Short mmCIF file of C-alpha atoms in Angstrom, two decimals:
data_model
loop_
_atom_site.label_atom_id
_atom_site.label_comp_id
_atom_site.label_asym_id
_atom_site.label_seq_id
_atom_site.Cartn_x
_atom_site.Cartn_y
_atom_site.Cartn_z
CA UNK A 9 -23.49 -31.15 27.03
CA UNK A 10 -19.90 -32.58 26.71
CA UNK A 11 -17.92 -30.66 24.63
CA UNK A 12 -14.01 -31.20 23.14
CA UNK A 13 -11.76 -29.34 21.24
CA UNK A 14 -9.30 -30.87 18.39
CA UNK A 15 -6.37 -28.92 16.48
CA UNK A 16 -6.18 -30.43 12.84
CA UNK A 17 -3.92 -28.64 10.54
CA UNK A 18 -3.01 -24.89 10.81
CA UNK A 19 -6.38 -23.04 11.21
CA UNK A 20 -8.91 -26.06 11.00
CA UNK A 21 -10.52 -27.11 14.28
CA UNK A 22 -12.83 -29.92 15.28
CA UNK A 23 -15.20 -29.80 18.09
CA UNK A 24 -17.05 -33.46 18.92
CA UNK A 25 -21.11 -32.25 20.65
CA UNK A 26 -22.79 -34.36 22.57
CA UNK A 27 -26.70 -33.92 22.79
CA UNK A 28 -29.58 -35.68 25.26
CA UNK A 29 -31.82 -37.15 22.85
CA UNK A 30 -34.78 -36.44 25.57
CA UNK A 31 -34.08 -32.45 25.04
CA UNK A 32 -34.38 -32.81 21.16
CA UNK A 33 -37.29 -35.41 21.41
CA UNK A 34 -39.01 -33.11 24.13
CA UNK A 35 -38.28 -29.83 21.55
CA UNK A 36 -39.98 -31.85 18.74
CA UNK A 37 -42.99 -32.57 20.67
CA UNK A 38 -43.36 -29.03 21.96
CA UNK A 39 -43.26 -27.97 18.17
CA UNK A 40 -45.67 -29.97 16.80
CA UNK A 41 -48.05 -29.12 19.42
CA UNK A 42 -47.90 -25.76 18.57
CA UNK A 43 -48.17 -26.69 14.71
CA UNK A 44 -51.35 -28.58 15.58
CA UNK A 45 -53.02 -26.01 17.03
CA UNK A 46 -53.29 -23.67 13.43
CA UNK A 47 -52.25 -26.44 10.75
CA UNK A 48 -55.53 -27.15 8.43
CA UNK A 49 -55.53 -30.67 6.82
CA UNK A 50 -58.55 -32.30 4.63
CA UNK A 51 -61.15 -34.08 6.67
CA UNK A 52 -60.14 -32.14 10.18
CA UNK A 53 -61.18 -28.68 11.43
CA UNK A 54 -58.60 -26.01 12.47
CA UNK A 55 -56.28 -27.13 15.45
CA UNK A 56 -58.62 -30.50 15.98
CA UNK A 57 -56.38 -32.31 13.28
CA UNK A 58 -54.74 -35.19 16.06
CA UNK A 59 -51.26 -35.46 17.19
CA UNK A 60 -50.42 -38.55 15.76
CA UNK A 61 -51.78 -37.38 11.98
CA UNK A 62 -49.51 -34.19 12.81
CA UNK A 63 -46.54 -35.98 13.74
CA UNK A 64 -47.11 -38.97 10.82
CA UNK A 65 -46.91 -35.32 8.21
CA UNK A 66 -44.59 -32.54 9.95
CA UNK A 67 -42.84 -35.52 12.04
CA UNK A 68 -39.43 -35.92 9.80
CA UNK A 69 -39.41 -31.89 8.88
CA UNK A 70 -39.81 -30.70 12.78
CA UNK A 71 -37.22 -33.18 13.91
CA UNK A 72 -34.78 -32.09 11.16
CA UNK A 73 -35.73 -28.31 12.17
CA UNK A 74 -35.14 -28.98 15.63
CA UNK A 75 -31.78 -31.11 15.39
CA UNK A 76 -30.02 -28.35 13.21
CA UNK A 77 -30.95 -25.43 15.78
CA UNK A 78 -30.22 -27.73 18.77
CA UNK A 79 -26.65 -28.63 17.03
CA UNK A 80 -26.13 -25.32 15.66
CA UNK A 81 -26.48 -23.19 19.35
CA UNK A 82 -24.69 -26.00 20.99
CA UNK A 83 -21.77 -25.15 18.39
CA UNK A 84 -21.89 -21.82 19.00
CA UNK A 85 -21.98 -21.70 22.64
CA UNK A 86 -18.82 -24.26 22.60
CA UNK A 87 -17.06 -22.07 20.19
CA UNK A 88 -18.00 -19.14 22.37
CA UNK A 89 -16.81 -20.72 25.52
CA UNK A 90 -13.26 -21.77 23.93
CA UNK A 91 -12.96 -18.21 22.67
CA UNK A 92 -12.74 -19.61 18.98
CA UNK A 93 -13.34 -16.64 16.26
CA UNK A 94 -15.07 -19.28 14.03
CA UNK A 95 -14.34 -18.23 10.05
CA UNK A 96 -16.58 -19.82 7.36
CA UNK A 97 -19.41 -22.19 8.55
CA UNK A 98 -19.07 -25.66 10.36
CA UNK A 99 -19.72 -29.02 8.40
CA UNK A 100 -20.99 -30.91 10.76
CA UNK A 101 -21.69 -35.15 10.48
CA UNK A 102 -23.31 -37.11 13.06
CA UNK A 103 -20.92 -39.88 14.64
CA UNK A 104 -22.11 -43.32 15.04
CA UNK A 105 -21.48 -45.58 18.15
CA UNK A 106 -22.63 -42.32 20.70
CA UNK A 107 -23.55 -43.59 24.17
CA UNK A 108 -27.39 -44.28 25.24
CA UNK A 109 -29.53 -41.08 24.87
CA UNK A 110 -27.30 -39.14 23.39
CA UNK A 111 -26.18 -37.97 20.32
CA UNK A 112 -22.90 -36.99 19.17
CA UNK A 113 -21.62 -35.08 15.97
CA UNK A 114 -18.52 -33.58 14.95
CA UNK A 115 -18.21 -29.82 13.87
CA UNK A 116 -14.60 -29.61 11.72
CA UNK A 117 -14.32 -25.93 10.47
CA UNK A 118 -12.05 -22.65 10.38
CA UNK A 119 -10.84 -20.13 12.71
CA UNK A 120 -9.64 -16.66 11.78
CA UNK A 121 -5.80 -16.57 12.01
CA UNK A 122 -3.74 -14.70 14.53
CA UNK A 123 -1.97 -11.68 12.19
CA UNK A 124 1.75 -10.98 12.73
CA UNK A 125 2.81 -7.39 11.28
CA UNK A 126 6.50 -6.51 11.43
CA UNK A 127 7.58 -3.56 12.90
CA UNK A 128 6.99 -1.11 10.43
CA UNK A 129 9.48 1.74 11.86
CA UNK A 130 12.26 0.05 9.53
CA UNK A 131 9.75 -0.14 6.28
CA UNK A 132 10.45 2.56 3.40
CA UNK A 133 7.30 3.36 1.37
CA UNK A 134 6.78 6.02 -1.15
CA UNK A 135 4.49 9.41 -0.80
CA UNK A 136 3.87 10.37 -4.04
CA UNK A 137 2.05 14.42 -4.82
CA UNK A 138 1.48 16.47 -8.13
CA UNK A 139 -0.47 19.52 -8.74
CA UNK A 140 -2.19 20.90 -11.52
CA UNK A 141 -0.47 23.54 -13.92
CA UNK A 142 -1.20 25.49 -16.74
CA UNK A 143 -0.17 22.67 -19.38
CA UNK A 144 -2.81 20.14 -17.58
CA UNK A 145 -5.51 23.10 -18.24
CA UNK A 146 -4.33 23.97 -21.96
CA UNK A 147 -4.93 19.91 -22.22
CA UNK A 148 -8.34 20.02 -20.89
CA UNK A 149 -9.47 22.66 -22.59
CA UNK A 150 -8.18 21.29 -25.59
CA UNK A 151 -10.16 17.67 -24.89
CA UNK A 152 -13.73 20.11 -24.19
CA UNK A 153 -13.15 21.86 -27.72
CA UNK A 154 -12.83 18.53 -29.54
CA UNK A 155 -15.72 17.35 -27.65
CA UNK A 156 -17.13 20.18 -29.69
CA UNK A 157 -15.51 20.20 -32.96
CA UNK A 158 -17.40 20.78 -35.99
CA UNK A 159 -16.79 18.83 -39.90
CA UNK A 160 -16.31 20.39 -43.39
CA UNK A 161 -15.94 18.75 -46.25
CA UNK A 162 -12.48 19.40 -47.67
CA UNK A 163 -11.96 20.19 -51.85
CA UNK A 164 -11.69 17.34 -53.88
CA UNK A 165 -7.91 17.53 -54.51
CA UNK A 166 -7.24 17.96 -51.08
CA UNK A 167 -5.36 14.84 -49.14
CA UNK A 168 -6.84 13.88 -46.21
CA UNK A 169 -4.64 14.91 -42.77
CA UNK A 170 -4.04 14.38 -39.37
CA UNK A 171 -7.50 15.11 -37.13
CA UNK A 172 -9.95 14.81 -40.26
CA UNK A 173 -12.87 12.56 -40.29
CA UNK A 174 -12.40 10.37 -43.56
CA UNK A 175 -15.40 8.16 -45.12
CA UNK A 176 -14.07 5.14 -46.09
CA UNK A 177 -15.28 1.73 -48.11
CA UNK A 178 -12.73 -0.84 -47.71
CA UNK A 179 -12.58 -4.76 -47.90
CA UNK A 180 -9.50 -6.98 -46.92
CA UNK A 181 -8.53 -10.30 -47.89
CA UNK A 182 -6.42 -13.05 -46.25
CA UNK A 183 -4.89 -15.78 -48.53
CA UNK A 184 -7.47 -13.92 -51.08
CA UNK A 185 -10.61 -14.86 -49.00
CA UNK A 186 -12.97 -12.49 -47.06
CA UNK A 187 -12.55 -12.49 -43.15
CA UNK A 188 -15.20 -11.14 -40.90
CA UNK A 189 -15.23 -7.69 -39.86
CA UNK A 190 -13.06 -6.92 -42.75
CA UNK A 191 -15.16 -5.44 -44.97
CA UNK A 192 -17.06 -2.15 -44.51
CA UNK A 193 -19.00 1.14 -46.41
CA UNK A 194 -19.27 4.24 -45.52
CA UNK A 195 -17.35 3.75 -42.61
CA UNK A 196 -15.86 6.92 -40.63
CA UNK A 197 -12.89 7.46 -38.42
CA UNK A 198 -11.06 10.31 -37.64
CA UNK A 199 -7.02 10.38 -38.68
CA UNK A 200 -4.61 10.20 -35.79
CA UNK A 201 -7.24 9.09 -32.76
CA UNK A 202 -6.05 5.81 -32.79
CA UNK A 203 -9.52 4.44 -33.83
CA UNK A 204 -7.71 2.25 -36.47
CA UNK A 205 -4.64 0.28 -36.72
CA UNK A 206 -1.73 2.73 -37.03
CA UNK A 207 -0.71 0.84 -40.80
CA UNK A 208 -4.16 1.01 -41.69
CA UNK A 209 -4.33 5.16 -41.00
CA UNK A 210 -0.88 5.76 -42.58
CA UNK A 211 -2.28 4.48 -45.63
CA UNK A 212 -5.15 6.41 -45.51
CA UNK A 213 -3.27 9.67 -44.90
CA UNK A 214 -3.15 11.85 -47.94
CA UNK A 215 -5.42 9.95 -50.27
CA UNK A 216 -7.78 12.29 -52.01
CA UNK A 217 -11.59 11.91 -52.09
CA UNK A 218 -12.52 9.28 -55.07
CA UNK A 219 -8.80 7.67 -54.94
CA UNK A 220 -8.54 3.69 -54.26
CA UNK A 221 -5.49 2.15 -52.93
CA UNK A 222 -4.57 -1.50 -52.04
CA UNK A 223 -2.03 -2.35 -49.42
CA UNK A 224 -1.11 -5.15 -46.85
CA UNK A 225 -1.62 -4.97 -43.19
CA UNK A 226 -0.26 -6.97 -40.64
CA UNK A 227 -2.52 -7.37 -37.51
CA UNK A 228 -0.60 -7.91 -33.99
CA UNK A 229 -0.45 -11.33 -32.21
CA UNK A 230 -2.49 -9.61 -29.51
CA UNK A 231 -4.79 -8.49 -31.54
CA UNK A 232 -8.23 -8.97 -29.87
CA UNK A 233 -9.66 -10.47 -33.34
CA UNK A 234 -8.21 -13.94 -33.03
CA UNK A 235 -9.25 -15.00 -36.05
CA UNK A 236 -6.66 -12.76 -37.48
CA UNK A 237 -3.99 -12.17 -34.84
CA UNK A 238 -0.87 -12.72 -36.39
CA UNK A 239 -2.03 -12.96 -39.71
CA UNK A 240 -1.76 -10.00 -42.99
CA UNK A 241 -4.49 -8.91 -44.86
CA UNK A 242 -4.59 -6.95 -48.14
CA UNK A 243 -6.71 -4.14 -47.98
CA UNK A 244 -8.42 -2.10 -50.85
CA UNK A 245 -9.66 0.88 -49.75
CA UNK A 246 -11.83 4.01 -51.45
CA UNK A 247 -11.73 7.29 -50.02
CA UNK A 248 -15.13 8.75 -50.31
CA UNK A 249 -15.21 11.83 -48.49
CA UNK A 250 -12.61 14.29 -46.15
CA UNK A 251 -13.93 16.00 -43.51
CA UNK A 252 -11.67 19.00 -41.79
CA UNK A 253 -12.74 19.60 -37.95
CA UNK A 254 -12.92 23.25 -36.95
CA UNK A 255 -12.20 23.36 -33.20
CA UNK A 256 -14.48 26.52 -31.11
CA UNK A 257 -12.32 29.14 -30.25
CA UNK A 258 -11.46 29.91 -26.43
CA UNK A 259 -13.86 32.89 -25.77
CA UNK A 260 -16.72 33.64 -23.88
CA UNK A 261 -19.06 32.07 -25.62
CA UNK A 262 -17.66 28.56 -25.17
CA UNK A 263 -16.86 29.13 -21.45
CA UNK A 264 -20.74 29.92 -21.50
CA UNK A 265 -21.30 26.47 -23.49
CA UNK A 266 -19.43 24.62 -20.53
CA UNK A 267 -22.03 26.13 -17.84
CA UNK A 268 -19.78 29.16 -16.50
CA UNK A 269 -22.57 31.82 -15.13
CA UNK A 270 -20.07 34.51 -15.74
CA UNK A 271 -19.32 33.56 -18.97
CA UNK A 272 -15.29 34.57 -18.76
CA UNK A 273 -12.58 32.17 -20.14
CA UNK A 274 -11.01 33.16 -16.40
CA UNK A 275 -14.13 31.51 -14.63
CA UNK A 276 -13.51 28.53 -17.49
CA UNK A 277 -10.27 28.03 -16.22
CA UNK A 278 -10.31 28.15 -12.97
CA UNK A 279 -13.33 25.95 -13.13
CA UNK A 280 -10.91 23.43 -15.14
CA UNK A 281 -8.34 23.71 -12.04
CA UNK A 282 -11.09 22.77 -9.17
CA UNK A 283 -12.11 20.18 -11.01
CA UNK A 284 -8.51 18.83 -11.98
CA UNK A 285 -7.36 19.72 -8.48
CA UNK A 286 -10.13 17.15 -6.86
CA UNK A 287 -9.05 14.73 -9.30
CA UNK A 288 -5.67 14.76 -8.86
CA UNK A 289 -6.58 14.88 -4.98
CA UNK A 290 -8.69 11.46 -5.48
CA UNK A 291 -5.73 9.63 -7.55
CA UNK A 292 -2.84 10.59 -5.12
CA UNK A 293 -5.09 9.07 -2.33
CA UNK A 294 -6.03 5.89 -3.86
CA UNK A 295 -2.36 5.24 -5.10
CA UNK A 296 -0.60 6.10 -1.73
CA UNK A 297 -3.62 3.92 0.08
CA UNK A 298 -2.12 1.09 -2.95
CA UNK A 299 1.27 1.54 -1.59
CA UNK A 300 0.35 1.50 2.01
CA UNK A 301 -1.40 -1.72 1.50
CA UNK A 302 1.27 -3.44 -0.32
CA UNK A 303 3.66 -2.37 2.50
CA UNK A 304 1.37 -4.17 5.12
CA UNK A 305 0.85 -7.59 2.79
CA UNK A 306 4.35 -7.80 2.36
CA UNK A 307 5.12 -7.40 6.09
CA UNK A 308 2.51 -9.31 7.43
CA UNK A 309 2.49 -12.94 8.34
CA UNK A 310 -0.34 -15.10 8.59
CA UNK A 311 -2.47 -18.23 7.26
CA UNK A 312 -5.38 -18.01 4.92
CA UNK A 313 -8.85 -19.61 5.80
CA UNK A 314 -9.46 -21.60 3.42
CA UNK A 315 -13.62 -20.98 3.72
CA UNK A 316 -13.04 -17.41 3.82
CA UNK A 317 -11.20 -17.31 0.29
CA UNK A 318 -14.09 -19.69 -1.04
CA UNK A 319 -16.48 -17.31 -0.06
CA UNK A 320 -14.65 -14.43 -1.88
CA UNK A 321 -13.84 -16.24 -4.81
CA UNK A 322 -17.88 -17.37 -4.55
CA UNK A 323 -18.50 -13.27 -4.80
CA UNK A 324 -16.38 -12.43 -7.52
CA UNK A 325 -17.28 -15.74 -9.55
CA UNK A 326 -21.15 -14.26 -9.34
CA UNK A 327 -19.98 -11.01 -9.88
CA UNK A 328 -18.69 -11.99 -13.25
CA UNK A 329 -22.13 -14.31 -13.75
CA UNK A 330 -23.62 -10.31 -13.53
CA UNK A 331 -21.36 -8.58 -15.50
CA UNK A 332 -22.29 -10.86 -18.61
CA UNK A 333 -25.60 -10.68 -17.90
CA UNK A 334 -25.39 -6.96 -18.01
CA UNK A 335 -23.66 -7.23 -21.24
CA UNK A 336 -26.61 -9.31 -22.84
CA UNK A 337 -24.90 -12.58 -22.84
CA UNK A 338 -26.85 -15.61 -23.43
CA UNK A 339 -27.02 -18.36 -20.61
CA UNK A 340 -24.80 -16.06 -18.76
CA UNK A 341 -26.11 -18.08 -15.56
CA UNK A 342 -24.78 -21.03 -17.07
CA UNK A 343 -21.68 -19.92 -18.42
CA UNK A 344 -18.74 -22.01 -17.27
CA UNK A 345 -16.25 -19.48 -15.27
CA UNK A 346 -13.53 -21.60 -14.07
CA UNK A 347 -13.30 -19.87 -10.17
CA UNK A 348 -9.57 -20.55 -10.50
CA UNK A 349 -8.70 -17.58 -12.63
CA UNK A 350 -10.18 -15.76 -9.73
CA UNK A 351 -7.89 -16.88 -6.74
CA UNK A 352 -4.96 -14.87 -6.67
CA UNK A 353 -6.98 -11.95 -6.72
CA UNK A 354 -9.27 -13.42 -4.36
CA UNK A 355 -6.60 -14.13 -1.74
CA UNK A 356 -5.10 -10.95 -2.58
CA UNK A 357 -8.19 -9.79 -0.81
CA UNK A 358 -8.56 -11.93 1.52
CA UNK A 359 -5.18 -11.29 2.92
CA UNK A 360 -5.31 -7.40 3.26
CA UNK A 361 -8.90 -7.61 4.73
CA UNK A 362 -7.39 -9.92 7.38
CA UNK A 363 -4.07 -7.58 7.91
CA UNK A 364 -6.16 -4.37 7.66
CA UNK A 365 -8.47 -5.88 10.70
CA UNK A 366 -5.76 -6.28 12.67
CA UNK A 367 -3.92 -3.04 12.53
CA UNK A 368 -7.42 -1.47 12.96
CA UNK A 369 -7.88 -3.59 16.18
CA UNK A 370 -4.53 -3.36 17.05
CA UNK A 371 -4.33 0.35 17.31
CA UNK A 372 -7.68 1.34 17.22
CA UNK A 373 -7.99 2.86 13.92
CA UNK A 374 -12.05 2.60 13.96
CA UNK A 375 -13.97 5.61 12.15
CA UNK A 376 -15.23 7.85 14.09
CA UNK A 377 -18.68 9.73 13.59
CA UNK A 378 -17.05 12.70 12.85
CA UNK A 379 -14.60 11.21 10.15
CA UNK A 380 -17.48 9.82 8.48
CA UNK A 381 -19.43 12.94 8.51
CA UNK A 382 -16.47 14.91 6.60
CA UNK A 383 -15.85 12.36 4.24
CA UNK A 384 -19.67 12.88 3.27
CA UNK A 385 -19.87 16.00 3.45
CA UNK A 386 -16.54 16.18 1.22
CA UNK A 387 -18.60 13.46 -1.57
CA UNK A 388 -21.18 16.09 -1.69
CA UNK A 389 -19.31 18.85 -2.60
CA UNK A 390 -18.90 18.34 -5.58
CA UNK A 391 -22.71 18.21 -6.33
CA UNK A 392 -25.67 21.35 -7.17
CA UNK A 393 -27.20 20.37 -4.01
CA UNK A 394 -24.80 18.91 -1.14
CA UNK A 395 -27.61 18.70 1.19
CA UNK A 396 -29.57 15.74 -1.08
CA UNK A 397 -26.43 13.97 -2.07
CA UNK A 398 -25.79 13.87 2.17
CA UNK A 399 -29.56 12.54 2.87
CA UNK A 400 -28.85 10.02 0.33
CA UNK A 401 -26.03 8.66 1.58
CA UNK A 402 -27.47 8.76 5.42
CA UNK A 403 -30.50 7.48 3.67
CA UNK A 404 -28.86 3.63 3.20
CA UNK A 405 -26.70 2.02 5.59
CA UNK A 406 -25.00 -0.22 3.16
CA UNK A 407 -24.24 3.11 1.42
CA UNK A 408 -22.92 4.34 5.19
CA UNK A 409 -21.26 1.24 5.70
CA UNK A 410 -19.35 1.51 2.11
CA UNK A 411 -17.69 5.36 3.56
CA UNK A 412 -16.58 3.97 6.54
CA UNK A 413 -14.86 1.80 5.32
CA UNK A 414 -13.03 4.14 3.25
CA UNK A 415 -12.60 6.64 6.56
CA UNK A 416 -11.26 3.10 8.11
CA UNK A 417 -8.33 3.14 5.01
CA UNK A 418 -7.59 6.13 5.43
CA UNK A 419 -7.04 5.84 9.14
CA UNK A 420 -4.65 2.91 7.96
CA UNK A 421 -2.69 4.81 5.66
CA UNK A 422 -2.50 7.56 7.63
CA UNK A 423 -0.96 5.73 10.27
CA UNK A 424 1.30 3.66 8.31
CA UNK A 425 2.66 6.55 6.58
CA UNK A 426 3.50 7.79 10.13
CA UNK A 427 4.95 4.72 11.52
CA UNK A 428 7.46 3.85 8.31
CA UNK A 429 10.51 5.82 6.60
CA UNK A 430 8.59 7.98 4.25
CA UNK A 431 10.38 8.81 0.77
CA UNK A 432 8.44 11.97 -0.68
CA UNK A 433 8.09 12.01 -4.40
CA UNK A 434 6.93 14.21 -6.76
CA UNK A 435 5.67 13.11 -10.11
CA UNK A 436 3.81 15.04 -13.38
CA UNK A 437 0.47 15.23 -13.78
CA UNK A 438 0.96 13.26 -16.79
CA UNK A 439 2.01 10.68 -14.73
CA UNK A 440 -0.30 10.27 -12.05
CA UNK A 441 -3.53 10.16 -15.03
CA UNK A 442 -1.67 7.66 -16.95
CA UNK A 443 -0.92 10.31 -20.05
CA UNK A 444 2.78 9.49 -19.36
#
């Protein structure tokens, strides 16, 4: 075997093979002998069927068998002897015009590209932290007692006020017709959750039970009914019932509601604070890891295999094929999803996985058996029984493969955040949940 190398353009390669036609021809005939010898055909007894009727039926299907092995370990050991890390798969075409028992095809495909990260000792890159205080528990505790808020109905000459659940019939108009979705009975919502358009509850807010009311609405240009973005209704609306919520008091008997054995609004707290304090732990992670991973994109230099990002935006483009399957859409195998709207995202990903690989390599940032014992020991915490949650997880190497991966970023941001200037900042607990 003959074997040459060509550089196209930036990572694509080409390698020309040359094969003896005698090895593949010799390969095909050792196959179908072997075939004969179990193959059952009509008129012929097992393994007495002869060679000629095997080769006339299995002839094409062996030879096509035996061509793409032959071609595909000849690619590989050629790409193994030029010390090519190969990205994607080959496409390979057979050349014409090859010399006399032989025959030659070219293999034109991808190689991973060589990954050039600045020096990072001259990089800034903020390390944000926030704890948990008493305000974050007051907010919690206030979320659990609406979770278990009770409703009674309000006097008839009462108006109806911020946090009560109203009962509503209402029908709106645009241009004077009926839109869909516009018209409802009996409908309930509760006054200053943000379930309804903020126009829509400020009219509601202090009408009295039996009381009607018209007014006009105008619905946002973002408004996820496009039918009536942009556009104003007129409403008319009857108030049929108001509902005040009575929130459970903070005692003993609703810590004991919530699961706390001890049944003290102490033991509800503090059981508030662990939980909020693992929380808070998880976000501050993830959004340093985000900042240590923007740092390395945006001082990293390097080409993007082409087959690599068609294989990611392949993933996400069946991913999305799922997701409205999940959601009961019909066809949602057919369903056209235009893979474009995927590819920034896609060589977002491509990128870091690439500049992640190489700092990992680089300065041996592997996970170590250890690392990935804590890390699921520290998942399993949180559970009644640590010791199933663990044998689950051990249970399922994909599972396995998914925390290492995660020890593997950390190890990354870890060391990043030890190589570059590090700005320490301290932000509200508001802030880091989004409440802000």
């Amino acid at each position: 075997m003959t074997v040459t190398v060509e550089t196209l353009e930036k990572l694509e390669r080409k390698i020309t093979l040359s094969l003896p036609v005698d090895s593949i021809q010799s390969e095909v005939d050792s196959r179908l002998k072997k075939l004969a010898r179990s193959v059952k055909m009509d008129g012929f007894r097992p393994g007495k069927v002869p060679m000629n009727v095997v080769a006339q039926r299995y002839g094409y299907s062996v030879h096509y068998e035996v061509l793409n092995d032959k071609v595909g370990e000849a690619f590989a050991q050629a790409a193994n002897e030029a010390k090519l890390r190969v990205a994607g798969q080959p496409r390979i075409t057979e050349k014409d015009g090859a010399p006399d028992g032989q025959m030659t095809f070219d293999a034109v495909f991808e190689v991973y590209p060589e990954v050039r990260i600045s020096d990072l000792s001259g990089a800034e890159i903020d390390k944000v932290s926030a704890s948990v205080d008493e305000a974050a528990i007051d907010k919690t505790l206030d979320i659990l007692r609406k979770q278990r808020r009770t409703f009674a109905q309000r006097a008839m000459d009462a108006g109806a006020q911020e946090g009560d659940r109203v009962t509503i019939d209402f029908e709106g108009k645009i241009d004077g017709e009926p839109f869909e979705g516009g018209k409802a009975e009996a409908y309930q919502f509760l006054i200053g959750e943000g379930q309804m358009l903020k126009e829509f509850e400020e009219a509601v807010r202090g009408m009295k039970a039996g009381e009607s009311k018209t007014f006009p609405l105008a619905f946002p240009a973002d408004y996820h009914g496009k039918d009536v973005a942009g556009k104003t209704a007129d409403f008319l609306v009857t108030l049929k019932k108001i509902e005040a919520a009575h929130l459970p008091e903070v005692n003993e008997a609703l810590a004991k509601s919530l699961g706390i054995a001890e049944g003290t609004v102490e033991g509800l707290r503090a059981d508030i604070r662990k939980n909020l304090d693992r929380e808070v732990k998880s976000r501050l992670v993830a959004r340093n890891k985000k900042a240590v991973m923007d740092l390395l994109v945006a001082n990293a230099e390097l080409d993007l295999p082409n087959s690599v990002v068609q294989a990611e935006l392949d993933r996400m483009t069946e991913g999305a094929r799922a997701d409205l399957k999940q959601r009961g859409v019909k066809d949602a195998d057919k369903a056209p999803i235009p893979e474009e709207i995927f590819r920034p995202q896609a060589e977002q990903r491509v990128r870091l996985g690439l500049v992640v690989a190489e700092l990992v390599r680089a300065n041996n940032l592997h996970a170590t058996p250890e690392q990935i014992k804590a890390h699921v020991e520290e998942l399993a915490a949180s559970y009644e029984k640590p010791a199933d949650v663990m044998r689950w997880y051990y249970g399922d190497n994909r599972r396995m493969a998914e925390v290492e991966a995660v020890v593997v970023e950390n190890n990354v941001t870890d060391f990043v955040l030890g190589k570059a200037k590090m700005n320490e900042r301290v932000i509200s607990f508001e802030e880091l949940m989004g409440q802000a």
